[in-house]
Amino acid sequence: MADGQAHTPNLAHHFDSMDQQRESSSLGMWLFLAQEVMFFGGLFVAYGVYRFKYQEAFAVASNHLSVAWGAFNTVVLICSSLTMALAVRAAQLGDKKRIIRYLVATILLASLFLGVKGIEYTEKYHDQLVPGPTFQYEPDFDQYAVPVTAETAHPNFAGHVHLFYSFYFVMTGMHALHMVIGIGLMIWLIVKAQRDRFSREYYAPVEMTGLYWHFVDIVWIFLFPLVYLVWRH
Amino acid sequence: MSEHGQPHIAPLKTYLNVFAALMALTVLTVGVAYFDLGAMNILVAVTIACIKAYIVILYFMHVKYSARIIWLTAAAGFIWFVLMFALTLADYATRGWLPFPEAW
Amino acid sequence: MSAQAKQENYLNAKHTVASWLFSLDHKRIALLYLLTILLFFVLGGIAAMLFRVELLTPGPAVMESETYNRLFTMHGITMIFFFLIPSIPAVLGNFLLPIMLGAKDLAFPRLNLASWYVFTFGGLLGLGAIIFGGVDTGWTFYTPYSSTYANSQVILAALGIFIAGFASIMTGLNFIVTIHKMRAPGLTWFRLPLFVWSHYATSIIIILGTPVVAITILLVAIERIFEVGIFDPALGGDPVLFQHLFWFYSHPAVYIMILPGMGVISEIIACFSRKRIFGYPVVALSSLAIAILGFFVWGHHMFVSSQSMYAGMIFSILSFLVAIPSAIKVFNWVATMYGGSVKLDTPMLYALGFLGLFIIGGLTGLFLATMAVNVHVHDTYFVVAHFHYVMVGGMVMAFFGGLHFWWPKITGKLFPELLGRITVVIIFIGFNLTFFPQFIVGYLGMPRRYHIYPEEFQFLHVLSTAGASVLAIGYMLMAVYLLYSLVLGPKASRNPWKAAGLEWTTPSPPPTHNFSEPPVVKFEAYAYDEEEVYQDDAEPGDKGHG
Ligand SMILES: [Cu+2]
């Protein structure tokens, strides 16, 4: 039954129809995202185990992060998810101008997020909280909102704080790396859109990049409360 | 194949509503973190995050309008993660249950 | 008919080197994979031969302890990550899956080619690690030795495995999409060959498991490069956490290795018993059951680590449960042969070898899943023998069985049947001579990964090394007659085994787009009671097997 369909330049030879091609790429993308869930999942499990084991040190270490920056970035990322969703919608409607406009907005928001992340990393660098040989942390138990004292604290309290920051940098760094890749994809989409490569029938790359971007957003939706909002009362 | 036809195009209002909900939940998750709920703090935080992720997946990622297999794939990733987490934590949570002798 | 002899096929379509290196044809990519993994098989085999020589004597003989450590690590890494995991899926699966589904290609041909490049690059990094001083952590990379103390090329090897992992994810993703979206008209799920079912299950494990080992191995590399101490006990890090994450993938990886083999065995047994696989739907679903259950048993590798005893009990029970779907398969294969007109051609001999060795490997797995027994034989040669019975006795037998079964289809040439049969017997004897003594020496208390041992173990080790030589001779004999058949072998007809299955309805070797006309499926899989299913239109003068 597929034989009757007109051949379109965007239909690869091994597919019978545009529908089959579109459904395949969408399933492929979702499988890729399932894979990504498990990739970040390994990190979250490791973080979860340590947070369970060293609750006090992790609470204290988390209190050194700025909730304001974290919350600001959460808002920025949700905005970028909205503009991305609207870019995909524009693609569905075949509106080339809007695709480009919304993609540019998404890229700007993403850059803003990365800029803030840069500020946060720099602060941590000045406080010598970057994990590794230069890491310096002297516990000051009088200062903490967390109920832990020099007597009750684990002898390796500073080590546990070091662990927290190892995870903070690896997890947010891995997330930022995914964002950089996403920005690259969006630039590629803008070039393609400029060359009129998309149409109402063919816009799979926009849709797939959108899925990827929303996934990156979801990772942050979990990272923010789990890393920034430990023991804030 | 052709009975699937054109994909569903959600109205603009849907996206704006989802956006508003995500914002509200962000405010909620920050606010609730400043109340002492004991062990419930983490549960509330994770629950809110799950709700946010769920509506992103449903509306922004169009799973609401997608085939069952997409729905299943998305769910599989999360279910597998939960099982990995649960079984790993089953070890750490029960390690102290069996007291070790202080000296042989 | 005579026009068919000059017909264009995927092998003679183009001859340039670029037409191979940039081919998007799944059949050519499968052959690229075949050459690459055979290279790793040979390298891993050489490492094994070298340390088997060392193990001839109780004291140090031809190498230092450090060299010995590097050799067994090289053997483990190359054999597991660079040979066994891609072996059947990336070669036979890649070649056959689209044809069995009646499709022109996999869903994402470019991704398929990319996966080969990614795999080769990862493999070369792994090789680089071996060349620049070697790795001595064992293939398991246990922390904190790997993350803190080992002074070998851990980073390079870890990155190689990390990268090769993505090649396997690409393959798995491609398979799942292809199976879902590109089946020929009439090819319903329960008409699929069991080879396809087992690859579907394998791909699920690849998608959900591989990323976990990728991030775990990456964490080890990050810890070494930036000295951040993720598993470092000095900071309160837990080395056992590494084991959790590592085995979350690496136990299911056993099923990535064995499930495709089980698919091959199903095809072979159905063909050479001339019967539909007994209890087909149950065998199909047991693959999925293995894939899912196999994820939740990883703690059985950690009974003697600091893992809680209660977690150990859960993992032990779950491990016993996986035996059920595995046993279902074995019983159904045997039931298929019962009352069938069994023909003992080379592929069938491999399948029978698989059955016997897999049963031994699987049952000793149950010993090891029992906590109390495990404590005694943990990290001994008993474990080594167990997983070689599953991996080599199971998977490698299935791989070579499959390679022989589809050799006429892939190359268009027939191999010498008598030599084939002789080789199976040599390999079977060599394998058992190598690994059965290891059950005994392990049970007597010989730990794995040591090359100095008490004198009373020497006899068993000598047997083992002798067996390894026989095994090597078997493999070399196979290489010789397969290469011979490539050049001088008689031309294969379309369906020399008179087998059922879409791949046998297209010429040998298949044309570039697999079928001249899109096939329509009218029968169940293995419909050996329908004569039109397994016809062979051999030209007079062509000699089929018989
Ligand atoms: Cu295991």
Tab-separated table of N, CA, C and O in Angstrom, chain A residues 133-230:
chain	number	residue	atom	x	y	z
A	133	PRO	N	43.303	17.839	44.610
A	133	PRO	CA	44.400	18.111	45.553
A	133	PRO	C	44.314	19.503	46.198
A	133	PRO	O	44.842	19.712	47.283
A	134	THR	N	43.649	20.466	45.532
A	134	THR	CA	43.600	21.825	46.079
A	134	THR	C	42.436	22.032	47.029
A	134	THR	O	42.268	23.120	47.586
A	135	PHE	N	41.620	21.005	47.230
A	135	PHE	CA	40.430	21.156	48.064
A	135	PHE	C	40.823	21.449	49.518
A	135	PHE	O	41.675	20.766	50.088
A	136	GLN	N	40.225	22.498	50.090
A	136	GLN	CA	40.513	22.889	51.480
A	136	GLN	C	39.191	23.089	52.195
A	136	GLN	O	38.385	23.904	51.762
A	137	TYR	N	38.975	22.375	53.278
A	137	TYR	CA	37.752	22.648	54.026
A	137	TYR	C	37.984	22.420	55.514
A	137	TYR	O	38.353	21.314	55.926
A	138	GLU	N	37.812	23.486	56.309
A	138	GLU	CA	37.898	23.357	57.762
A	138	GLU	C	36.487	23.461	58.331
A	138	GLU	O	35.849	24.498	58.200
A	139	PRO	N	35.966	22.413	58.940
A	139	PRO	CA	34.608	22.500	59.495
A	139	PRO	C	34.548	23.566	60.591
A	139	PRO	O	35.472	23.694	61.401
A	140	ASP	N	33.477	24.355	60.574
A	140	ASP	CA	33.247	25.371	61.592
A	140	ASP	C	31.862	25.109	62.170
A	140	ASP	O	30.863	25.639	61.692
A	141	PHE	N	31.819	24.278	63.199
A	141	PHE	CA	30.543	23.722	63.640
A	141	PHE	C	29.604	24.741	64.273
A	141	PHE	O	28.429	24.494	64.410
A	142	ASP	N	30.144	25.911	64.707
A	142	ASP	CA	29.265	26.913	65.315
A	142	ASP	C	28.367	27.581	64.289
A	142	ASP	O	27.339	28.139	64.613
A	143	GLN	N	28.793	27.533	63.028
A	143	GLN	CA	28.126	28.296	61.981
A	143	GLN	C	26.939	27.576	61.358
A	143	GLN	O	26.135	28.200	60.696
A	144	TYR	N	26.853	26.264	61.577
A	144	TYR	CA	25.926	25.491	60.756
A	144	TYR	C	24.513	25.542	61.294
A	144	TYR	O	24.276	25.496	62.500
A	145	ALA	N	23.548	25.609	60.343
A	145	ALA	CA	22.145	25.438	60.711
A	145	ALA	C	21.852	23.968	61.004
A	145	ALA	O	20.893	23.635	61.675
A	146	VAL	N	22.712	23.114	60.487
A	146	VAL	CA	22.507	21.675	60.664
A	146	VAL	C	22.916	21.280	62.073
A	146	VAL	O	23.958	21.723	62.560
A	147	PRO	N	22.111	20.469	62.769
A	147	PRO	CA	22.464	20.088	64.140
A	147	PRO	C	23.616	19.090	64.176
A	147	PRO	O	23.411	17.895	64.287
A	148	VAL	N	24.823	19.609	64.064
A	148	VAL	CA	25.993	18.754	64.169
A	148	VAL	C	27.065	19.549	64.908
A	148	VAL	O	27.260	20.744	64.673
A	149	THR	N	27.732	18.893	65.859
A	149	THR	CA	28.758	19.582	66.642
A	149	THR	C	30.082	18.859	66.469
A	149	THR	O	30.136	17.755	65.914
A	150	ALA	N	31.133	19.503	66.932
A	150	ALA	CA	32.453	18.891	66.810
A	150	ALA	C	32.490	17.523	67.479
A	150	ALA	O	33.209	16.622	67.045
A	151	GLU	N	31.682	17.347	68.554
A	151	GLU	CA	31.704	16.068	69.273
A	151	GLU	C	30.949	14.986	68.503
A	151	GLU	O	31.369	13.832	68.457
A	152	THR	N	29.787	15.373	67.921
A	152	THR	CA	28.964	14.351	67.263
A	152	THR	C	29.381	14.095	65.819
A	152	THR	O	28.989	13.088	65.233
A	153	ALA	N	30.168	15.004	65.254
A	153	ALA	CA	30.490	14.868	63.828
A	153	ALA	C	31.387	13.664	63.584
A	153	ALA	O	32.181	13.261	64.438
A	154	HIS	N	31.223	13.102	62.421
A	154	HIS	CA	32.079	11.997	61.981
A	154	HIS	C	33.518	12.501	61.906
A	154	HIS	O	33.759	13.633	61.471
A	155	PRO	N	34.503	11.702	62.335
A	155	PRO	CA	35.890	12.176	62.289
A	155	PRO	C	36.336	12.596	60.890
A	155	PRO	O	37.234	13.423	60.748
A	156	ASN	N	35.708	12.007	59.875
A	156	ASN	CA	36.099	12.336	58.495
A	156	ASN	C	35.112	13.316	57.856
A	156	ASN	O	34.831	13.244	56.671
A	157	PHE	N	34.609	14.255	58.664
A	157	PHE	CA	33.587	15.173	58.192
A	157	PHE	C	34.025	15.920	56.931
A	157	PHE	O	33.291	15.997	55.929
A	158	ALA	N	35.260	16.453	56.971
A	158	ALA	CA	35.754	17.224	55.813
A	158	ALA	C	35.839	16.346	54.576
A	158	ALA	O	35.557	16.794	53.456
A	159	GLY	N	36.205	15.073	54.755
A	159	GLY	CA	36.256	14.144	53.623
A	159	GLY	C	34.892	13.977	52.976
A	159	GLY	O	34.759	13.962	51.755
A	160	HIS	N	33.857	13.902	53.837
A	160	HIS	CA	32.506	13.742	53.295
A	160	HIS	C	32.071	14.983	52.530
A	160	HIS	O	31.389	14.886	51.505
A	161	VAL	N	32.466	16.160	53.040
A	161	VAL	CA	32.170	17.393	52.311
A	161	VAL	C	32.864	17.366	50.950
A	161	VAL	O	32.288	17.726	49.922
A	162	HIS	N	34.090	16.871	50.954
A	162	HIS	CA	34.842	16.725	49.706
A	162	HIS	C	34.074	15.821	48.730
A	162	HIS	O	33.940	16.125	47.543
A	163	LEU	N	33.555	14.727	49.252
A	163	LEU	CA	32.756	13.817	48.422
A	163	LEU	C	31.575	14.542	47.799
A	163	LEU	O	31.284	14.401	46.608
A	164	PHE	N	30.867	15.336	48.639
A	164	PHE	CA	29.712	16.068	48.122
A	164	PHE	C	30.123	16.925	46.945
A	164	PHE	O	29.458	16.935	45.901
A	165	TYR	N	31.243	17.641	47.097
A	165	TYR	CA	31.648	18.530	46.007
A	165	TYR	C	32.138	17.766	44.788
A	165	TYR	O	31.996	18.233	43.657
A	166	SER	N	32.713	16.584	44.980
A	166	SER	CA	33.047	15.748	43.826
A	166	SER	C	31.784	15.486	43.015
A	166	SER	O	31.769	15.622	41.785
A	167	PHE	N	30.714	15.124	43.732
A	167	PHE	CA	29.474	14.824	43.021
A	167	PHE	C	28.839	16.079	42.447
A	167	PHE	O	28.284	16.055	41.350
A	168	TYR	N	28.907	17.175	43.199
A	168	TYR	CA	28.346	18.422	42.691
A	168	TYR	C	28.969	18.763	41.349
A	168	TYR	O	28.275	19.062	40.373
A	169	PHE	N	30.302	18.675	41.270
A	169	PHE	CA	30.959	19.064	40.025
A	169	PHE	C	30.739	18.043	38.919
A	169	PHE	O	30.507	18.411	37.762
A	170	VAL	N	30.801	16.763	39.253
A	170	VAL	CA	30.617	15.763	38.193
A	170	VAL	C	29.186	15.823	37.651
A	170	VAL	O	28.959	15.810	36.436
A	171	MET	N	28.195	15.935	38.547
A	171	MET	CA	26.806	15.907	38.079
A	171	MET	C	26.435	17.176	37.327
A	171	MET	O	25.883	17.113	36.225
A	172	THR	N	26.744	18.331	37.894
A	172	THR	CA	26.390	19.560	37.177
A	172	THR	C	27.267	19.708	35.933
A	172	THR	O	26.818	20.233	34.923
A	173	GLY	N	28.504	19.233	36.011
A	173	GLY	CA	29.369	19.305	34.838
A	173	GLY	C	28.845	18.436	33.708
A	173	GLY	O	28.813	18.852	32.549
A	174	MET	N	28.408	17.212	34.036
A	174	MET	CA	27.859	16.320	33.016
A	174	MET	C	26.599	16.934	32.412
A	174	MET	O	26.363	16.862	31.204
A	175	HIS	N	25.797	17.577	33.289
A	175	HIS	CA	24.582	18.241	32.807
A	175	HIS	C	24.936	19.402	31.880
A	175	HIS	O	24.350	19.550	30.801
A	176	ALA	N	25.939	20.196	32.273
A	176	ALA	CA	26.344	21.334	31.444
A	176	ALA	C	26.887	20.855	30.105
A	176	ALA	O	26.607	21.450	29.060
A	177	LEU	N	27.617	19.737	30.122
A	177	LEU	CA	28.138	19.181	28.874
A	177	LEU	C	26.988	18.825	27.925
A	177	LEU	O	27.035	19.094	26.721
A	178	HIS	N	25.925	18.252	28.498
A	178	HIS	CA	24.759	17.932	27.666
A	178	HIS	C	24.133	19.199	27.092
A	178	HIS	O	23.625	19.194	25.977
A	179	MET	N	24.168	20.281	27.886
A	179	MET	CA	23.598	21.528	27.376
A	179	MET	C	24.428	22.072	26.226
A	179	MET	O	23.885	22.561	25.224
A	180	VAL	N	25.751	21.985	26.351
A	180	VAL	CA	26.612	22.481	25.276
A	180	VAL	C	26.314	21.708	23.989
A	180	VAL	O	26.188	22.289	22.903
A	181	ILE	N	26.172	20.387	24.116
A	181	ILE	CA	25.833	19.583	22.935
A	181	ILE	C	24.492	20.037	22.362
A	181	ILE	O	24.328	20.184	21.138
A	182	GLY	N	23.536	20.322	23.256
A	182	GLY	CA	22.221	20.785	22.805
A	182	GLY	C	22.322	22.097	22.036
A	182	GLY	O	21.669	22.270	21.002
A	183	ILE	N	23.157	23.005	22.533
A	183	ILE	CA	23.319	24.289	21.837
A	183	ILE	C	23.893	24.044	20.442
A	183	ILE	O	23.425	24.631	19.455
A	184	GLY	N	24.871	23.149	20.362
A	184	GLY	CA	25.425	22.805	19.054
A	184	GLY	C	24.349	22.292	18.108
A	184	GLY	O	24.266	22.711	16.945
A	185	LEU	N	23.492	21.409	18.614
A	185	LEU	CA	22.410	20.866	17.782
A	185	LEU	C	21.491	21.981	17.295
A	185	LEU	O	21.049	21.999	16.139
A	186	MET	N	21.206	22.945	18.185
A	186	MET	CA	20.274	24.013	17.802
A	186	MET	C	20.876	24.918	16.734
A	186	MET	O	20.166	25.368	15.837
A	187	ILE	N	22.190	25.148	16.836
A	187	ILE	CA	22.832	25.956	15.790
A	187	ILE	C	22.707	25.249	14.442
A	187	ILE	O	22.356	25.858	13.423
A	188	TRP	N	22.921	23.952	14.469
A	188	TRP	CA	22.780	23.154	13.248
A	188	TRP	C	21.344	23.242	12.709
A	188	TRP	O	21.124	23.391	11.497
A	189	LEU	N	20.370	23.225	13.610
A	189	LEU	CA	18.965	23.328	13.182
A	189	LEU	C	18.691	24.681	12.538
A	189	LEU	O	17.969	24.769	11.531
A	190	ILE	N	19.257	25.737	13.128
A	190	ILE	CA	19.009	27.074	12.583
A	190	ILE	C	19.549	27.154	11.164
A	190	ILE	O	18.888	27.660	10.256
A	191	VAL	N	20.759	26.604	10.960
A	191	VAL	CA	21.334	26.606	9.613
A	191	VAL	C	20.422	25.858	8.654
A	191	VAL	O	20.107	26.319	7.546
A	192	LYS	N	19.938	24.691	9.104
A	192	LYS	CA	19.059	23.892	8.239
A	192	LYS	C	17.763	24.643	7.939
A	192	LYS	O	17.266	24.618	6.808
A	193	ALA	N	17.224	25.291	8.971
A	193	ALA	CA	15.957	26.009	8.778
A	193	ALA	C	16.154	27.154	7.799
A	193	ALA	O	15.324	27.400	6.921
A	194	GLN	N	17.285	27.855	7.945
A	194	GLN	CA	17.599	28.954	7.045
A	194	GLN	C	17.609	28.489	5.589
A	194	GLN	O	17.194	29.212	4.693
A	195	ARG	N	18.079	27.256	5.385
A	195	ARG	CA	18.152	26.723	4.021
A	195	ARG	C	16.846	26.066	3.595
A	195	ARG	O	16.844	25.268	2.644
A	196	ASP	N	15.775	26.317	4.331
A	196	ASP	CA	14.455	25.793	3.978
A	196	ASP	C	14.411	24.272	3.901
A	196	ASP	O	13.755	23.698	3.043
A	197	ARG	N	15.130	23.632	4.788
A	197	ARG	CA	15.146	22.163	4.749
A	197	ARG	C	13.932	21.554	5.442
A	197	ARG	O	13.668	20.378	5.305
A	198	PHE	N	13.214	22.357	6.233
A	198	PHE	CA	12.085	21.789	6.971
A	198	PHE	C	10.758	22.152	6.321
A	198	PHE	O	10.626	23.174	5.653
A	199	SER	N	9.798	21.281	6.557
A	199	SER	CA	8.460	21.532	6.035
A	199	SER	C	7.465	20.920	7.015
A	199	SER	O	7.856	20.283	7.989
A	200	ARG	N	6.187	21.105	6.749
A	200	ARG	CA	5.159	20.493	7.590
A	200	ARG	C	5.310	18.968	7.645
A	200	ARG	O	4.971	18.340	8.629
A	201	GLU	N	5.824	18.393	6.543
A	201	GLU	CA	5.944	16.933	6.491
A	201	GLU	C	7.250	16.461	7.132
A	201	GLU	O	7.338	15.353	7.626
A	202	TYR	N	8.263	17.289	7.042
A	202	TYR	CA	9.578	16.846	7.507
A	202	TYR	C	10.183	17.871	8.456
A	202	TYR	O	10.658	18.931	8.033
A	203	TYR	N	10.151	17.526	9.729
A	203	TYR	CA	10.778	18.421	10.712
A	203	TYR	C	11.354	17.585	11.861
A	203	TYR	O	11.579	18.087	12.956
A	204	ALA	N	11.589	16.300	11.573
A	204	ALA	CA	12.038	15.375	12.617
A	204	ALA	C	13.252	15.900	13.401
A	204	ALA	O	13.272	15.788	14.633
A	205	PRO	N	14.261	16.480	12.762
A	205	PRO	CA	15.407	16.946	13.551
A	205	PRO	C	15.014	17.958	14.623
A	205	PRO	O	15.529	17.911	15.742
A	206	VAL	N	14.083	18.868	14.297
A	206	VAL	CA	13.643	19.833	15.304
A	206	VAL	C	12.969	19.100	16.457
A	206	VAL	O	13.256	19.347	17.637
A	207	GLU	N	12.089	18.172	16.095
A	207	GLU	CA	11.356	17.440	17.127
A	207	GLU	C	12.317	16.652	18.027
A	207	GLU	O	12.179	16.656	19.256
A	208	MET	N	13.292	15.990	17.410
A	208	MET	CA	14.210	15.141	18.191
A	208	MET	C	15.099	16.002	19.103
A	208	MET	O	15.340	15.652	20.255
A	209	THR	N	15.572	17.129	18.579
A	209	THR	CA	16.373	18.014	19.420
A	209	THR	C	15.530	18.537	20.577
A	209	THR	O	16.006	18.669	21.708
A	210	GLY	N	14.254	18.797	20.280
A	210	GLY	CA	13.348	19.230	21.343
A	210	GLY	C	13.268	18.198	22.454
A	210	GLY	O	13.404	18.518	23.642
A	211	LEU	N	13.091	16.928	22.078
A	211	LEU	CA	13.019	15.870	23.092
A	211	LEU	C	14.282	15.859	23.943
A	211	LEU	O	14.235	15.767	25.169
A	212	TYR	N	15.413	15.968	23.262
A	212	TYR	CA	16.692	15.965	23.962
A	212	TYR	C	16.752	17.120	24.957
A	212	TYR	O	17.143	16.953	26.118
A	213	TRP	N	16.312	18.298	24.499
A	213	TRP	CA	16.406	19.475	25.348
A	213	TRP	C	15.512	19.338	26.583
A	213	TRP	O	15.907	19.695	27.693
A	214	HIS	N	14.327	18.817	26.394
A	214	HIS	CA	13.433	18.640	27.543
A	214	HIS	C	14.018	17.640	28.535
A	214	HIS	O	13.869	17.775	29.745
A	215	PHE	N	14.709	16.637	27.986
A	215	PHE	CA	15.359	15.675	28.889
A	215	PHE	C	16.406	16.383	29.750
A	215	PHE	O	16.495	16.165	30.966
A	216	VAL	N	17.198	17.253	29.119
A	216	VAL	CA	18.220	17.993	29.872
A	216	VAL	C	17.544	18.823	30.964
A	216	VAL	O	18.034	18.926	32.099
A	217	ASP	N	16.393	19.383	30.627
A	217	ASP	CA	15.619	20.138	31.615
A	217	ASP	C	15.202	19.244	32.786
A	217	ASP	O	15.327	19.614	33.956
A	218	ILE	N	14.738	18.045	32.455
A	218	ILE	CA	14.271	17.129	33.507
A	218	ILE	C	15.416	16.760	34.457
A	218	ILE	O	15.233	16.683	35.671
A	219	VAL	N	16.598	16.541	33.890
A	219	VAL	CA	17.744	16.215	34.752
A	219	VAL	C	17.937	17.335	35.772
A	219	VAL	O	18.127	17.094	36.972
A	220	TRP	N	17.831	18.568	35.314
A	220	TRP	CA	18.024	19.690	36.240
A	220	TRP	C	16.877	19.773	37.249
A	220	TRP	O	17.088	20.130	38.413
A	221	ILE	N	15.688	19.433	36.798
A	221	ILE	CA	14.538	19.450	37.712
A	221	ILE	C	14.813	18.548	38.915
A	221	ILE	O	14.389	18.841	40.033
A	222	PHE	N	15.533	17.456	38.711
A	222	PHE	CA	15.893	16.596	39.842
A	222	PHE	C	17.163	17.080	40.546
A	222	PHE	O	17.272	16.991	41.762
A	223	LEU	N	18.117	17.553	39.767
A	223	LEU	CA	19.384	17.977	40.377
A	223	LEU	C	19.169	19.122	41.369
A	223	LEU	O	19.754	19.138	42.459
A	224	PHE	N	18.336	20.068	40.987
A	224	PHE	CA	18.188	21.266	41.812
A	224	PHE	C	17.738	20.943	43.235
A	224	PHE	O	18.449	21.272	44.195
A	225	PRO	N	16.592	20.298	43.439
A	225	PRO	CA	16.217	20.026	44.831
A	225	PRO	C	17.172	19.060	45.533
A	225	PRO	O	17.425	19.199	46.726
A	226	LEU	N	17.716	18.081	44.791
A	226	LEU	CA	18.523	17.066	45.467
A	226	LEU	C	19.891	17.593	45.875
A	226	LEU	O	20.477	17.125	46.850
A	227	VAL	N	20.416	18.563	45.142
A	227	VAL	CA	21.761	19.050	45.440
A	227	VAL	C	21.727	20.376	46.209
A	227	VAL	O	22.494	20.580	47.137
A	228	TYR	N	20.783	21.266	45.828
A	228	TYR	CA	20.784	22.599	46.431
A	228	TYR	C	19.939	22.687	47.697
A	228	TYR	O	20.212	23.506	48.566
A	229	LEU	N	18.867	21.893	47.748
A	229	LEU	CA	17.872	22.136	48.792
A	229	LEU	C	17.948	21.142	49.937
A	229	LEU	O	16.947	20.743	50.492
A	230	VAL	N	19.168	20.725	50.300
A	230	VAL	CA	19.294	19.792	51.415
A	230	VAL	C	19.355	20.601	52.719
A	230	VAL	O	20.216	21.455	52.890
